[in-house]
PDB file of C-alpha atoms in Angstrom:
ATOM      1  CA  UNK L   1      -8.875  16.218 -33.950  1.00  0.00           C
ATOM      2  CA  UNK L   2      -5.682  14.469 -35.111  1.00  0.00           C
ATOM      3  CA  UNK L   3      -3.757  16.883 -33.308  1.00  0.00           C
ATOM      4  CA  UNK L   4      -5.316  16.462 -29.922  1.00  0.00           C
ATOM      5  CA  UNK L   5      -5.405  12.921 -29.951  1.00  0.00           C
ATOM      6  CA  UNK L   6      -1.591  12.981 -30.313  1.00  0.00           C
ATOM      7  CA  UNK L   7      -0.869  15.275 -27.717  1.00  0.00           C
ATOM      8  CA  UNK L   8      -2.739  13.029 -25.102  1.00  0.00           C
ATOM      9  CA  UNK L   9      -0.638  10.232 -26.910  1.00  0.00           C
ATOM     10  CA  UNK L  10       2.277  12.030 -25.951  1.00  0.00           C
ATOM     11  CA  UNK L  11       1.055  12.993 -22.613  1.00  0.00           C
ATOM     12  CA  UNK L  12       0.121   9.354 -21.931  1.00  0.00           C
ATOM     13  CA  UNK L  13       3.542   8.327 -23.189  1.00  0.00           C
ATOM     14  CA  UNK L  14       5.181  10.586 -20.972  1.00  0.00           C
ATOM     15  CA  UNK L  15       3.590   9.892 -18.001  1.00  0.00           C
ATOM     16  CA  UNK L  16       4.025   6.161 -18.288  1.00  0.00           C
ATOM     17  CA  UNK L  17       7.547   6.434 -18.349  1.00  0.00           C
ATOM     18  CA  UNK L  18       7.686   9.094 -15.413  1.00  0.00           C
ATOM     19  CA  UNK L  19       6.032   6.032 -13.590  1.00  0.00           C
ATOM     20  CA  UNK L  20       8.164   3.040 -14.778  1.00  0.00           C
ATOM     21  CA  UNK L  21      11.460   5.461 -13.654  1.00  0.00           C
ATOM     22  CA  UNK L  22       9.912   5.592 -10.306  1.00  0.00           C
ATOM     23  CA  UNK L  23      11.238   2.680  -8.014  1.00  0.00           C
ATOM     24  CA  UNK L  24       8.810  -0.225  -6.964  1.00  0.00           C
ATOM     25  CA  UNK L  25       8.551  -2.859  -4.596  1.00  0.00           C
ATOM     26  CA  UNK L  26       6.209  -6.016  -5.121  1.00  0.00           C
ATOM     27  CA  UNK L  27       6.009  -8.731  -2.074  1.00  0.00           C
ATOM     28  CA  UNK L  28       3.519  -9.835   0.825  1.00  0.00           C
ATOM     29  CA  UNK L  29       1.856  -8.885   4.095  1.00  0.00           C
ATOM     30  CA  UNK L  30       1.558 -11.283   6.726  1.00  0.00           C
ATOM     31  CA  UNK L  31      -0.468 -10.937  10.051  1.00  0.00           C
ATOM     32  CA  UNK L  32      -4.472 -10.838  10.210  1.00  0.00           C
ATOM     33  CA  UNK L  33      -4.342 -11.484   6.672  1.00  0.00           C
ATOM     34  CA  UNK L  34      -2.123 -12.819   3.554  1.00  0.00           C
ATOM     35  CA  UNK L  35      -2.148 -10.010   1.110  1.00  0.00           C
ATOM     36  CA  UNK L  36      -0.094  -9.146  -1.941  1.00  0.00           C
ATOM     37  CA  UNK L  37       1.505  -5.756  -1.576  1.00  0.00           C
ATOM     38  CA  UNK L  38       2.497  -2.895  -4.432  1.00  0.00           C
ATOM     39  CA  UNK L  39       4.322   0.025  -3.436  1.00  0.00           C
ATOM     40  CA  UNK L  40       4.641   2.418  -6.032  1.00  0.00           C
ATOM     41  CA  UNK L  41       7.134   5.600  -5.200  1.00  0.00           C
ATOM     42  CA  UNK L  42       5.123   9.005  -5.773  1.00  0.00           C
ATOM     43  CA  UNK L  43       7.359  12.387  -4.493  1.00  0.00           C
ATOM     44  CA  UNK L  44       6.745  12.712  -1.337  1.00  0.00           C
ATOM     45  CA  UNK L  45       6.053   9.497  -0.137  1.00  0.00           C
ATOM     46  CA  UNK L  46       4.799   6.360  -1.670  1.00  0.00           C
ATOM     47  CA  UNK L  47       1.412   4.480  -2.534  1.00  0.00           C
ATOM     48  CA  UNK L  48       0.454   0.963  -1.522  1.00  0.00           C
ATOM     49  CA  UNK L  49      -1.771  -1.049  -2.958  1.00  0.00           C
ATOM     50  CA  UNK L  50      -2.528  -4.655  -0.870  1.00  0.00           C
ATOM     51  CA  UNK L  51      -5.162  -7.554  -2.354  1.00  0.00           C
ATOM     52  CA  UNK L  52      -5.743 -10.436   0.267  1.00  0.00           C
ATOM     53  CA  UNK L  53      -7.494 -12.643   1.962  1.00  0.00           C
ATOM     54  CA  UNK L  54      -8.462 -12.063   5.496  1.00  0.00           C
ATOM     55  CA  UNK L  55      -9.492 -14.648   8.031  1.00  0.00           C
ATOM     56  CA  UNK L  56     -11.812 -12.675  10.576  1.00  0.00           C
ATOM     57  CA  UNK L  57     -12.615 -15.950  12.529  1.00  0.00           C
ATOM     58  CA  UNK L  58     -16.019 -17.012  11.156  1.00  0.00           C
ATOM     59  CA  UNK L  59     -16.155 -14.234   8.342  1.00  0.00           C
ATOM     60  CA  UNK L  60     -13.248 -15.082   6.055  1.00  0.00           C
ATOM     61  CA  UNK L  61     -13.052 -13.076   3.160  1.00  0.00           C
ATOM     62  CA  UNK L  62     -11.413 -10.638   0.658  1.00  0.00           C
ATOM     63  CA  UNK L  63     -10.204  -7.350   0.731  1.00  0.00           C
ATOM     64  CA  UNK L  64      -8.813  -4.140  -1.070  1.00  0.00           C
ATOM     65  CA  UNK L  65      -6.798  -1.395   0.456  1.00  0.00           C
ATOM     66  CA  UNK L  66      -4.517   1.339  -0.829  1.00  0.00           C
ATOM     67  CA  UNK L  67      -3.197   3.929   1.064  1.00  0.00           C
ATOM     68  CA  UNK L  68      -0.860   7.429   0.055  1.00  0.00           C
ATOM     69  CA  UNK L  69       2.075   6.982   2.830  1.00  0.00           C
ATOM     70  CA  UNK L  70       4.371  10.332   3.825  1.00  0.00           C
ATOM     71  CA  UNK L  71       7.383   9.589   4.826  1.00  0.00           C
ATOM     72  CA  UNK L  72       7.907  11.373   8.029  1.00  0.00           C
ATOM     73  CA  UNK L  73      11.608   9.902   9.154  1.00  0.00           C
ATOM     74  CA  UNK L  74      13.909   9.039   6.960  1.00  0.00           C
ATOM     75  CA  UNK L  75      17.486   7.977   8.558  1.00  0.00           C
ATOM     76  CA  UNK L  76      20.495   5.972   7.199  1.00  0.00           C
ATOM     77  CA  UNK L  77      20.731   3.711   9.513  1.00  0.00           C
ATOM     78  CA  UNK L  78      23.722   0.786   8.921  1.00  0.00           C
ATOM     79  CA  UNK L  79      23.912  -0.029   5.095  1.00  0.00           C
ATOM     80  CA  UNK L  80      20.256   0.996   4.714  1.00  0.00           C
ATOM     81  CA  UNK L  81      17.119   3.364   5.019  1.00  0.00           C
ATOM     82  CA  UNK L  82      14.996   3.317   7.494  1.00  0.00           C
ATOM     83  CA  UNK L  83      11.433   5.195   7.034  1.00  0.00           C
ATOM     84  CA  UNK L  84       9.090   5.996   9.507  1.00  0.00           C
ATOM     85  CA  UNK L  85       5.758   6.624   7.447  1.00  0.00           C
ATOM     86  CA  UNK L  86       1.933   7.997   8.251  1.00  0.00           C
ATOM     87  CA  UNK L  87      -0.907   8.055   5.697  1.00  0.00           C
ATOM     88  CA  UNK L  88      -4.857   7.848   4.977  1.00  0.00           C
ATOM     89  CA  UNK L  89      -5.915   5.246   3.001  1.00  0.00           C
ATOM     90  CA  UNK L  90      -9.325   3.305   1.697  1.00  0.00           C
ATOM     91  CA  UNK L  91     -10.622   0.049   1.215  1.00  0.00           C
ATOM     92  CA  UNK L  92     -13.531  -2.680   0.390  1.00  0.00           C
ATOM     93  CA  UNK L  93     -13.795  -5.758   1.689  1.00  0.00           C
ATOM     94  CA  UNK L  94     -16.446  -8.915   1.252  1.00  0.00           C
ATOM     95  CA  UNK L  95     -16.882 -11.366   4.564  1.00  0.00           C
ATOM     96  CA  UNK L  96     -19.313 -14.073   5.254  1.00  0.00           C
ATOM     97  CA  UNK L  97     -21.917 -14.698   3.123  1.00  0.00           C
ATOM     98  CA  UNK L  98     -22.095 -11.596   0.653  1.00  0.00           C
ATOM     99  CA  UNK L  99     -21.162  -9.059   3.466  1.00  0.00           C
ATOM    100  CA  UNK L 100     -19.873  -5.859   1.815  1.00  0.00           C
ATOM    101  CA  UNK L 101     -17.644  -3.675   3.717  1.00  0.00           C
ATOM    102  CA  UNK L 102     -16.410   0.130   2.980  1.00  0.00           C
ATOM    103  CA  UNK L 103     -13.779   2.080   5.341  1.00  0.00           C
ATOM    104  CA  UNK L 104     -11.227   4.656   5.766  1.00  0.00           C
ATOM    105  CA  UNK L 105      -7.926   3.766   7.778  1.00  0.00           C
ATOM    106  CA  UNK L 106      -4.849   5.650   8.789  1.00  0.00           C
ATOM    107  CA  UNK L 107      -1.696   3.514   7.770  1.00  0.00           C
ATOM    108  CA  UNK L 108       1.302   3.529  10.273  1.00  0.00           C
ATOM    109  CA  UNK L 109       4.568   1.906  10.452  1.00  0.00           C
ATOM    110  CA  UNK L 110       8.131   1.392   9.933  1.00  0.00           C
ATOM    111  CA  UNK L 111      10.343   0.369   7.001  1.00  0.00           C
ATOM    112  CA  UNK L 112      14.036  -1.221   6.373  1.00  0.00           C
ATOM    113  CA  UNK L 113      15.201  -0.709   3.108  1.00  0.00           C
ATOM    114  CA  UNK L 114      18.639  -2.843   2.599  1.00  0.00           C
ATOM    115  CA  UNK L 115      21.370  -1.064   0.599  1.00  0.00           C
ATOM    116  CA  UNK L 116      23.066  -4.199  -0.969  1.00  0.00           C
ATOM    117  CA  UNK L 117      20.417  -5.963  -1.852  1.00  0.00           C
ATOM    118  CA  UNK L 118      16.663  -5.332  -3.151  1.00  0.00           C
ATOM    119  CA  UNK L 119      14.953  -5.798   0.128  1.00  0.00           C
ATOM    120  CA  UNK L 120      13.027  -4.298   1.917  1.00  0.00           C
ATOM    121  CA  UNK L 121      11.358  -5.380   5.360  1.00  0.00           C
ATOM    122  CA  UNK L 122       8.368  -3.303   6.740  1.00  0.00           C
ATOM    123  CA  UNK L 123       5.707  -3.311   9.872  1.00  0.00           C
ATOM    124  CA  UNK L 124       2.986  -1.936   9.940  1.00  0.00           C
ATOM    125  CA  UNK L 125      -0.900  -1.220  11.444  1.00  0.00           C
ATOM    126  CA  UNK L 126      -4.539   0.125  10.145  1.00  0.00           C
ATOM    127  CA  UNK L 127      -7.027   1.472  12.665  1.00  0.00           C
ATOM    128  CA  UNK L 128      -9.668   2.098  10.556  1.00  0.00           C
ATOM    129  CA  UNK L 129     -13.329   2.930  10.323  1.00  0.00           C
ATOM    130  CA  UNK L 130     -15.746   0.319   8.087  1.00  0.00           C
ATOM    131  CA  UNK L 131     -19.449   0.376   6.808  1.00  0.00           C
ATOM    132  CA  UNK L 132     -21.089  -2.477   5.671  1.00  0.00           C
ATOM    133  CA  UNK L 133     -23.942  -4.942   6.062  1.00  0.00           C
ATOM    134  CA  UNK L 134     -23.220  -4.710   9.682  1.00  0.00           C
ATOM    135  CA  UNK L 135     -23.260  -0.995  10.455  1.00  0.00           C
ATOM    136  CA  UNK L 136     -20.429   1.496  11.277  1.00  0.00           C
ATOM    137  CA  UNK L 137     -17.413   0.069  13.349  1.00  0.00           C
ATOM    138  CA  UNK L 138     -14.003   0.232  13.674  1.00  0.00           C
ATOM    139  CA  UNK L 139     -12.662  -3.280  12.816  1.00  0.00           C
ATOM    140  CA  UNK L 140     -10.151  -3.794  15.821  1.00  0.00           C
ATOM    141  CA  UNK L 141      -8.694  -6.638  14.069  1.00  0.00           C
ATOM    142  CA  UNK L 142      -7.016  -4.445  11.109  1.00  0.00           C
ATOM    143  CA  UNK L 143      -5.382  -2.588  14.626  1.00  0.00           C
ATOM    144  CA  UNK L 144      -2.639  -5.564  14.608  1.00  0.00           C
ATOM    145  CA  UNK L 145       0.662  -5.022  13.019  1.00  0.00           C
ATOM    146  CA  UNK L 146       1.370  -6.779   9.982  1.00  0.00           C
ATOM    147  CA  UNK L 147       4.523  -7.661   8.530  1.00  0.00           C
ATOM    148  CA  UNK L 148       5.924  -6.891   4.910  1.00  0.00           C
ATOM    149  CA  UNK L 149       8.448  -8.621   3.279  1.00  0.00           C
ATOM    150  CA  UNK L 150       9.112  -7.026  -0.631  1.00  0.00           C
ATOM    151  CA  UNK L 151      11.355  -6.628  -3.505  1.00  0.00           C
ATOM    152  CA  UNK L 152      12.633  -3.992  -4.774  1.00  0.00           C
ATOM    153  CA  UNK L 153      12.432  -3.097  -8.560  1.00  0.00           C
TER     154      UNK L 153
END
């Protein structure tokens, strides 16, 4: 028993510090919404993790997305990087009064990431499809490009 609990001790350990080598970015999303945004690099591409508050017109609310993003382009362009990236992602959301919401999007956009400093400035959209209290739709708004501003870690 002793011996299995420290090997996923030293598993845990391990993998914890893979992660914390791993660059990160931390910063917002403006557009439809004001969301914090997490990007965590993850070989091939990266995951983002974004926590906001969206104002749908009369259904404010909260929401929860993360998506896995592949980078498909990757250029040096100037004294930087920019990405071209493409991924599936999920989320939850609650509007109105008590109005859950479910979906699956498909995040797409573009990326600047500065060489000299720890910058990086990003745009990009999330046609998705929700359930909720409402029934199936694809939420049109989530179609407009938002802007990221975050720094690099």
């Amino acid at each position: 028993m002793k011996k299995r609990f420290f090997l996923v001790l030293v598993f845990s350990a391990v993998l914890a510090l893979a992660c914390a080598a791993q660059p990160k970015s931390f910063g917002v999303r403006i557009g439809d919404a004001l969301e914090a945004t997490y990007q965590q690099d993850l070989f091939p591409g990266f995951l983002e993790i974004d926590l906001g508050v969206a104002g749908h017109g009369q259904y404010p609310g909260l929401r929860l997305g993360a998506s896995y993003d592949f980078r498909l382009v990757n250029v040096q362009w100037g004294e930087g990087n920019f990405v071209l990236f493409l991924g599936p992602g999920a989320g939850i959301g609650m509007y109105g009064k008590m109005q859950f919401a479910a979906g699956v999007f498909a995040q797409f956009g573009v990326e600047y990431d500065f060489a000299s400093i720890p910058l990086e400035l990003a745009i990009d959209t999330r046609p998705g499809i929700w359930f909720g209290s409402q029934g199936i739709g694809m939420d049109l708004v989530t179609c407009i490009p938002m802007a990221a501003v975050r720094w690099r870690f």
